[in-house]
Amino acid sequence: MDGLIIRGATIVTMNDAFEVVEGDLLVRDGRIVSVGFVPDSERADRTIHAHGAFLVPGFIQTHIHLCQTLFRGYADDLALLDWLTTRVWPMEAAHTPASLAAAARQAASELLLSGTTTVLTMETVHDTDAVFEALDPMGLRAVVGKCMMDADTAVPARLLEKTQQSLDESVAIAKRWHGRANGRLRAAFAPRFAVSCSQALLEAVAALSQEHGLVVHTHASENRDEIALIRARTGRSNIDYLAHTGLTSPRLCLAHCVWVDDREQSVMAEHGVKVLHCPGSNLKLGSGLAPVVEMRAKGISVSLGADGAACNNHLDMFEEMRLAAVLQSVRKGPGSLTARDAVWMATREGARAIGLERELGSIEAGKRADFLLVDRDRPQFMASHDPYSTLVYSARGTDVRTTVVDGEVLVDAFRSTRWDPDAIATAARTEAAALAARAGF
Ligand code: GUN
Ligand code: FE
């Protein structure tokens, strides 16, 4: 016998019809078998009585840097390029396999405890194996990219790579890890951004992404100084430059896209490029307000991420959903991005961004059993009747009672089942202090 039964939930399916189903869920072999009615005669290893809790597809954060979790509080109150050159890059250069593992564990603990089940993460240049190894036993689903940087003099020597070496290492990591842990761990190419990558590197990544069918995860048009640098260097807008390198394809995932004009958005739409919106990070770094309503109107997939803990500083998807909605309310008027749209971006669009729309993103028979239960009886939920409103405008990560990935219960009654959050936090604190000392902070 195996399997998991959830009884008596309010299931926010996020299927195409946006059905909300009062009922049960049956999971076997890590996949959803049925949604709605599960007969009493059905047997499973474990039955969880949801007591009316919201059952929601696991959140998919499509832009994050697990490795930056140890930098939280060490890089506040700066704009992007100073933030990178004076704080974040020196700290990334000071990472060791042990500090990377501590950062990944701390991030995974926070993410799973607050309902994020999948991440697309850009790690640092070196030692990405340590991140995969740390994530494997914890149960987080992750698409992990080794950061690639082979240009720009502001990059610390330890992080600056030779072009071919960066490509070879990225391919070697994909060979070692892509598809491991029953498909839960995947690899991506992660050229950091056009500023710190040569054109030869970007062109080679475009070809390798096509050859291997892997996602390309990069940053684009986050900040006005960044796009000015690219224009000065290439004579093109950032998006035109990326298109010129051959990178624009449905596998291209662009974090931020705050400063993309109408014509660039059309190029992105035409090529099926994905946008990874990070409202919390855009606010804290003062990057700007992304044209999310306009991009969605053009049919561009816009999903959500917290970005790193050094520029947010939460890793809580509920916060990003709320910010996504309220920022568009300021830009384009209330209702221009509804609470339901925000949940869609956090689930279905996330799955689409990483090419796993057939596997993830909704509560439907056949999909992987990745979901969370949000307690119904929180004081700040009273007396809302609408699940989307409650999830986006009232809920926080601390309201997550249960988190399940691949049918495995990783958070149960607000407690992690596979790791000790206190031990992980203690290690994170120790490693962060040592790392900051190595970086000279
Ligand atoms: N652009 C290039 N690198 C980074 C990074 O680490 N974080 C953010 N927010 N933007 C970037
Ligand atoms: Fe980022």
PDB file of C-alpha atoms in Angstrom, residues 194-361:
ATOM      1  CA  ALA A 194      24.283  40.574 -20.715  1.00  0.00           C
ATOM      2  CA  VAL A 195      26.529  42.947 -18.757  1.00  0.00           C
ATOM      3  CA  SER A 196      28.765  40.156 -17.402  1.00  0.00           C
ATOM      4  CA  CYS A 197      28.627  37.778 -20.372  1.00  0.00           C
ATOM      5  CA  SER A 198      30.443  37.914 -23.698  1.00  0.00           C
ATOM      6  CA  GLN A 199      28.473  37.721 -26.917  1.00  0.00           C
ATOM      7  CA  ALA A 200      30.298  34.471 -27.726  1.00  0.00           C
ATOM      8  CA  LEU A 201      29.058  32.965 -24.448  1.00  0.00           C
ATOM      9  CA  LEU A 202      25.451  34.003 -25.077  1.00  0.00           C
ATOM     10  CA  GLU A 203      25.536  32.611 -28.620  1.00  0.00           C
ATOM     11  CA  ALA A 204      26.976  29.316 -27.416  1.00  0.00           C
ATOM     12  CA  VAL A 205      24.344  29.073 -24.659  1.00  0.00           C
ATOM     13  CA  ALA A 206      21.620  29.627 -27.259  1.00  0.00           C
ATOM     14  CA  ALA A 207      22.933  26.695 -29.293  1.00  0.00           C
ATOM     15  CA  LEU A 208      23.424  24.426 -26.259  1.00  0.00           C
ATOM     16  CA  SER A 209      19.949  25.222 -24.919  1.00  0.00           C
ATOM     17  CA  GLN A 210      18.478  24.105 -28.211  1.00  0.00           C
ATOM     18  CA  GLU A 211      20.667  21.005 -28.385  1.00  0.00           C
ATOM     19  CA  HIS A 212      19.911  19.855 -24.819  1.00  0.00           C
ATOM     20  CA  GLY A 213      16.375  21.273 -24.495  1.00  0.00           C
ATOM     21  CA  LEU A 214      17.347  23.098 -21.304  1.00  0.00           C
ATOM     22  CA  VAL A 215      15.938  26.344 -19.978  1.00  0.00           C
ATOM     23  CA  VAL A 216      18.099  29.490 -20.103  1.00  0.00           C
ATOM     24  CA  HIS A 217      17.744  31.556 -16.940  1.00  0.00           C
ATOM     25  CA  THR A 218      19.085  35.111 -16.998  1.00  0.00           C
ATOM     26  CA  HIS A 219      18.362  38.670 -15.846  1.00  0.00           C
ATOM     27  CA  ALA A 220      17.235  41.311 -18.315  1.00  0.00           C
ATOM     28  CA  SER A 221      16.260  44.965 -18.311  1.00  0.00           C
ATOM     29  CA  GLU A 222      15.956  45.205 -14.564  1.00  0.00           C
ATOM     30  CA  ASN A 223      17.540  48.620 -14.140  1.00  0.00           C
ATOM     31  CA  ARG A 224      18.030  51.736 -16.276  1.00  0.00           C
ATOM     32  CA  ASP A 225      21.822  51.842 -15.805  1.00  0.00           C
ATOM     33  CA  GLU A 226      22.003  48.196 -16.919  1.00  0.00           C
ATOM     34  CA  ILE A 227      20.135  48.824 -20.188  1.00  0.00           C
ATOM     35  CA  ALA A 228      22.251  51.953 -20.822  1.00  0.00           C
ATOM     36  CA  LEU A 229      25.426  49.837 -20.461  1.00  0.00           C
ATOM     37  CA  ILE A 230      24.146  47.342 -23.021  1.00  0.00           C
ATOM     38  CA  ARG A 231      23.133  50.060 -25.438  1.00  0.00           C
ATOM     39  CA  ALA A 232      26.542  51.735 -25.120  1.00  0.00           C
ATOM     40  CA  ARG A 233      28.338  48.428 -25.655  1.00  0.00           C
ATOM     41  CA  THR A 234      26.210  46.913 -28.432  1.00  0.00           C
ATOM     42  CA  GLY A 235      24.200  49.769 -29.932  1.00  0.00           C
ATOM     43  CA  ARG A 236      21.058  47.748 -29.303  1.00  0.00           C
ATOM     44  CA  SER A 237      18.324  47.570 -26.713  1.00  0.00           C
ATOM     45  CA  ASN A 238      18.793  44.690 -24.287  1.00  0.00           C
ATOM     46  CA  ILE A 239      16.015  42.543 -25.771  1.00  0.00           C
ATOM     47  CA  ASP A 240      17.188  43.218 -29.339  1.00  0.00           C
ATOM     48  CA  TYR A 241      20.689  42.255 -28.282  1.00  0.00           C
ATOM     49  CA  LEU A 242      19.490  38.979 -26.730  1.00  0.00           C
ATOM     50  CA  ALA A 243      17.530  38.261 -29.924  1.00  0.00           C
ATOM     51  CA  HIS A 244      20.674  39.035 -31.942  1.00  0.00           C
ATOM     52  CA  THR A 245      22.594  36.353 -29.980  1.00  0.00           C
ATOM     53  CA  GLY A 246      19.913  33.784 -30.860  1.00  0.00           C
ATOM     54  CA  LEU A 247      18.738  33.383 -27.267  1.00  0.00           C
ATOM     55  CA  THR A 248      15.104  34.397 -27.728  1.00  0.00           C
ATOM     56  CA  SER A 249      13.050  31.196 -27.679  1.00  0.00           C
ATOM     57  CA  PRO A 250      10.331  29.622 -25.499  1.00  0.00           C
ATOM     58  CA  ARG A 251      13.177  28.262 -23.321  1.00  0.00           C
ATOM     59  CA  LEU A 252      14.415  31.772 -22.456  1.00  0.00           C
ATOM     60  CA  CYS A 253      13.423  32.879 -18.947  1.00  0.00           C
ATOM     61  CA  LEU A 254      14.097  36.582 -18.298  1.00  0.00           C
ATOM     62  CA  ALA A 255      14.036  37.831 -14.741  1.00  0.00           C
ATOM     63  CA  HIS A 256      12.593  41.326 -14.205  1.00  0.00           C
ATOM     64  CA  CYS A 257      11.912  43.011 -17.607  1.00  0.00           C
ATOM     65  CA  VAL A 258      11.081  46.266 -15.846  1.00  0.00           C
ATOM     66  CA  TRP A 259      12.430  48.441 -18.680  1.00  0.00           C
ATOM     67  CA  VAL A 260      11.098  46.845 -21.845  1.00  0.00           C
ATOM     68  CA  ASP A 261       9.207  49.062 -24.274  1.00  0.00           C
ATOM     69  CA  ASP A 262       6.206  48.100 -26.344  1.00  0.00           C
ATOM     70  CA  ARG A 263       8.291  46.989 -29.319  1.00  0.00           C
ATOM     71  CA  GLU A 264      10.607  44.855 -27.186  1.00  0.00           C
ATOM     72  CA  GLN A 265       7.553  43.266 -25.577  1.00  0.00           C
ATOM     73  CA  SER A 266       6.323  42.361 -29.053  1.00  0.00           C
ATOM     74  CA  VAL A 267       9.663  40.676 -29.808  1.00  0.00           C
ATOM     75  CA  MET A 268       9.384  38.738 -26.551  1.00  0.00           C
ATOM     76  CA  ALA A 269       5.805  37.698 -27.319  1.00  0.00           C
ATOM     77  CA  GLU A 270       6.701  36.629 -30.849  1.00  0.00           C
ATOM     78  CA  HIS A 271       9.469  34.331 -29.594  1.00  0.00           C
ATOM     79  CA  GLY A 272       7.532  32.923 -26.636  1.00  0.00           C
ATOM     80  CA  VAL A 273      10.036  34.332 -24.132  1.00  0.00           C
ATOM     81  CA  LYS A 274       9.063  33.967 -20.456  1.00  0.00           C
ATOM     82  CA  VAL A 275       9.154  36.814 -17.928  1.00  0.00           C
ATOM     83  CA  LEU A 276       9.976  36.191 -14.273  1.00  0.00           C
ATOM     84  CA  HIS A 277       8.483  39.068 -12.309  1.00  0.00           C
ATOM     85  CA  CYS A 278      10.029  39.918  -8.922  1.00  0.00           C
ATOM     86  CA  PRO A 279       8.005  42.771  -7.452  1.00  0.00           C
ATOM     87  CA  GLY A 280       9.592  42.693  -3.982  1.00  0.00           C
ATOM     88  CA  SER A 281      13.101  42.876  -5.386  1.00  0.00           C
ATOM     89  CA  ASN A 282      12.156  45.595  -7.898  1.00  0.00           C
ATOM     90  CA  LEU A 283      10.832  47.727  -5.055  1.00  0.00           C
ATOM     91  CA  LYS A 284      13.764  47.222  -2.693  1.00  0.00           C
ATOM     92  CA  LEU A 285      16.475  47.807  -5.306  1.00  0.00           C
ATOM     93  CA  GLY A 286      14.465  50.758  -6.624  1.00  0.00           C
ATOM     94  CA  SER A 287      14.482  49.161 -10.059  1.00  0.00           C
ATOM     95  CA  GLY A 288      10.989  50.252 -11.073  1.00  0.00           C
ATOM     96  CA  LEU A 289       7.504  48.912 -11.764  1.00  0.00           C
ATOM     97  CA  ALA A 290       7.348  46.247 -14.468  1.00  0.00           C
ATOM     98  CA  PRO A 291       4.714  46.549 -17.242  1.00  0.00           C
ATOM     99  CA  VAL A 292       3.083  43.276 -16.215  1.00  0.00           C
ATOM    100  CA  VAL A 293      -0.429  44.113 -17.392  1.00  0.00           C
ATOM    101  CA  GLU A 294       0.865  45.074 -20.851  1.00  0.00           C
ATOM    102  CA  MET A 295       3.082  41.988 -21.164  1.00  0.00           C
ATOM    103  CA  ARG A 296       0.250  39.656 -20.141  1.00  0.00           C
ATOM    104  CA  ALA A 297      -2.070  41.393 -22.611  1.00  0.00           C
ATOM    105  CA  LYS A 298       0.423  40.481 -25.345  1.00  0.00           C
ATOM    106  CA  GLY A 299       0.252  36.832 -24.287  1.00  0.00           C
ATOM    107  CA  ILE A 300       3.662  36.775 -22.593  1.00  0.00           C
ATOM    108  CA  SER A 301       3.957  34.299 -19.729  1.00  0.00           C
ATOM    109  CA  VAL A 302       4.680  36.234 -16.528  1.00  0.00           C
ATOM    110  CA  SER A 303       5.451  34.157 -13.452  1.00  0.00           C
ATOM    111  CA  LEU A 304       6.745  35.168 -10.027  1.00  0.00           C
ATOM    112  CA  GLY A 305       9.799  34.920  -7.808  1.00  0.00           C
ATOM    113  CA  ALA A 306      11.223  36.516  -4.691  1.00  0.00           C
ATOM    114  CA  ASP A 307      14.706  36.897  -6.233  1.00  0.00           C
ATOM    115  CA  GLY A 308      17.432  36.440  -3.597  1.00  0.00           C
ATOM    116  CA  ALA A 309      17.210  37.078   0.124  1.00  0.00           C
ATOM    117  CA  ALA A 310      19.744  39.903  -0.354  1.00  0.00           C
ATOM    118  CA  CYS A 311      17.227  42.024  -2.283  1.00  0.00           C
ATOM    119  CA  ASN A 312      13.815  41.143  -0.890  1.00  0.00           C
ATOM    120  CA  ASN A 313      14.469  39.956   1.954  1.00  0.00           C
ATOM    121  CA  HIS A 314      11.629  37.426   2.255  1.00  0.00           C
ATOM    122  CA  LEU A 315      11.324  34.259   0.210  1.00  0.00           C
ATOM    123  CA  ASP A 316       7.547  34.154   0.718  1.00  0.00           C
ATOM    124  CA  MET A 317       5.436  33.666  -2.435  1.00  0.00           C
ATOM    125  CA  PHE A 318       2.326  35.061  -0.724  1.00  0.00           C
ATOM    126  CA  GLU A 319       4.125  38.385  -0.469  1.00  0.00           C
ATOM    127  CA  GLU A 320       5.092  38.344  -4.153  1.00  0.00           C
ATOM    128  CA  MET A 321       1.506  37.561  -5.186  1.00  0.00           C
ATOM    129  CA  ARG A 322       0.200  40.432  -3.115  1.00  0.00           C
ATOM    130  CA  LEU A 323       2.839  42.857  -4.397  1.00  0.00           C
ATOM    131  CA  ALA A 324       2.257  41.787  -8.009  1.00  0.00           C
ATOM    132  CA  ALA A 325      -1.428  42.626  -7.665  1.00  0.00           C
ATOM    133  CA  VAL A 326      -1.129  45.868  -5.713  1.00  0.00           C
ATOM    134  CA  LEU A 327       1.670  47.315  -7.868  1.00  0.00           C
ATOM    135  CA  GLN A 328      -0.397  46.880 -11.027  1.00  0.00           C
ATOM    136  CA  SER A 329      -3.278  48.449  -9.132  1.00  0.00           C
ATOM    137  CA  VAL A 330      -1.096  51.544  -8.710  1.00  0.00           C
ATOM    138  CA  ARG A 331       0.060  51.466 -12.355  1.00  0.00           C
ATOM    139  CA  LYS A 332      -3.108  50.558 -14.200  1.00  0.00           C
ATOM    140  CA  GLY A 333      -5.928  50.727 -11.684  1.00  0.00           C
ATOM    141  CA  PRO A 334      -7.469  48.254  -9.218  1.00  0.00           C
ATOM    142  CA  GLY A 335      -8.484  44.997 -10.889  1.00  0.00           C
ATOM    143  CA  SER A 336      -5.927  45.243 -13.698  1.00  0.00           C
ATOM    144  CA  LEU A 337      -4.189  42.250 -12.125  1.00  0.00           C
ATOM    145  CA  THR A 338      -6.649  40.398  -9.925  1.00  0.00           C
ATOM    146  CA  ALA A 339      -5.969  38.112  -6.975  1.00  0.00           C
ATOM    147  CA  ARG A 340      -6.881  35.177  -9.211  1.00  0.00           C
ATOM    148  CA  ASP A 341      -4.382  36.363 -11.826  1.00  0.00           C
ATOM    149  CA  ALA A 342      -1.702  36.479  -9.127  1.00  0.00           C
ATOM    150  CA  VAL A 343      -2.399  32.880  -8.063  1.00  0.00           C
ATOM    151  CA  TRP A 344      -2.330  31.862 -11.743  1.00  0.00           C
ATOM    152  CA  MET A 345       1.107  33.495 -12.117  1.00  0.00           C
ATOM    153  CA  ALA A 346       2.337  31.720  -8.963  1.00  0.00           C
ATOM    154  CA  THR A 347       1.233  28.293 -10.208  1.00  0.00           C
ATOM    155  CA  ARG A 348       0.306  27.764 -13.871  1.00  0.00           C
ATOM    156  CA  GLU A 349       2.626  30.401 -15.322  1.00  0.00           C
ATOM    157  CA  GLY A 350       5.491  29.116 -13.198  1.00  0.00           C
ATOM    158  CA  ALA A 351       5.002  25.622 -14.603  1.00  0.00           C
ATOM    159  CA  ARG A 352       4.830  27.023 -18.129  1.00  0.00           C
ATOM    160  CA  ALA A 353       7.998  29.082 -17.659  1.00  0.00           C
ATOM    161  CA  ILE A 354      10.099  26.026 -16.840  1.00  0.00           C
ATOM    162  CA  GLY A 355       8.452  23.850 -19.500  1.00  0.00           C
ATOM    163  CA  LEU A 356       6.663  21.622 -16.986  1.00  0.00           C
ATOM    164  CA  GLU A 357       3.074  22.680 -17.670  1.00  0.00           C
ATOM    165  CA  ARG A 358       2.018  19.069 -18.219  1.00  0.00           C
ATOM    166  CA  GLU A 359       3.498  17.998 -14.872  1.00  0.00           C
ATOM    167  CA  LEU A 360       2.913  20.885 -12.471  1.00  0.00           C
ATOM    168  CA  GLY A 361       0.842  23.969 -11.744  1.00  0.00           C
TER     169      GLY A 361
END
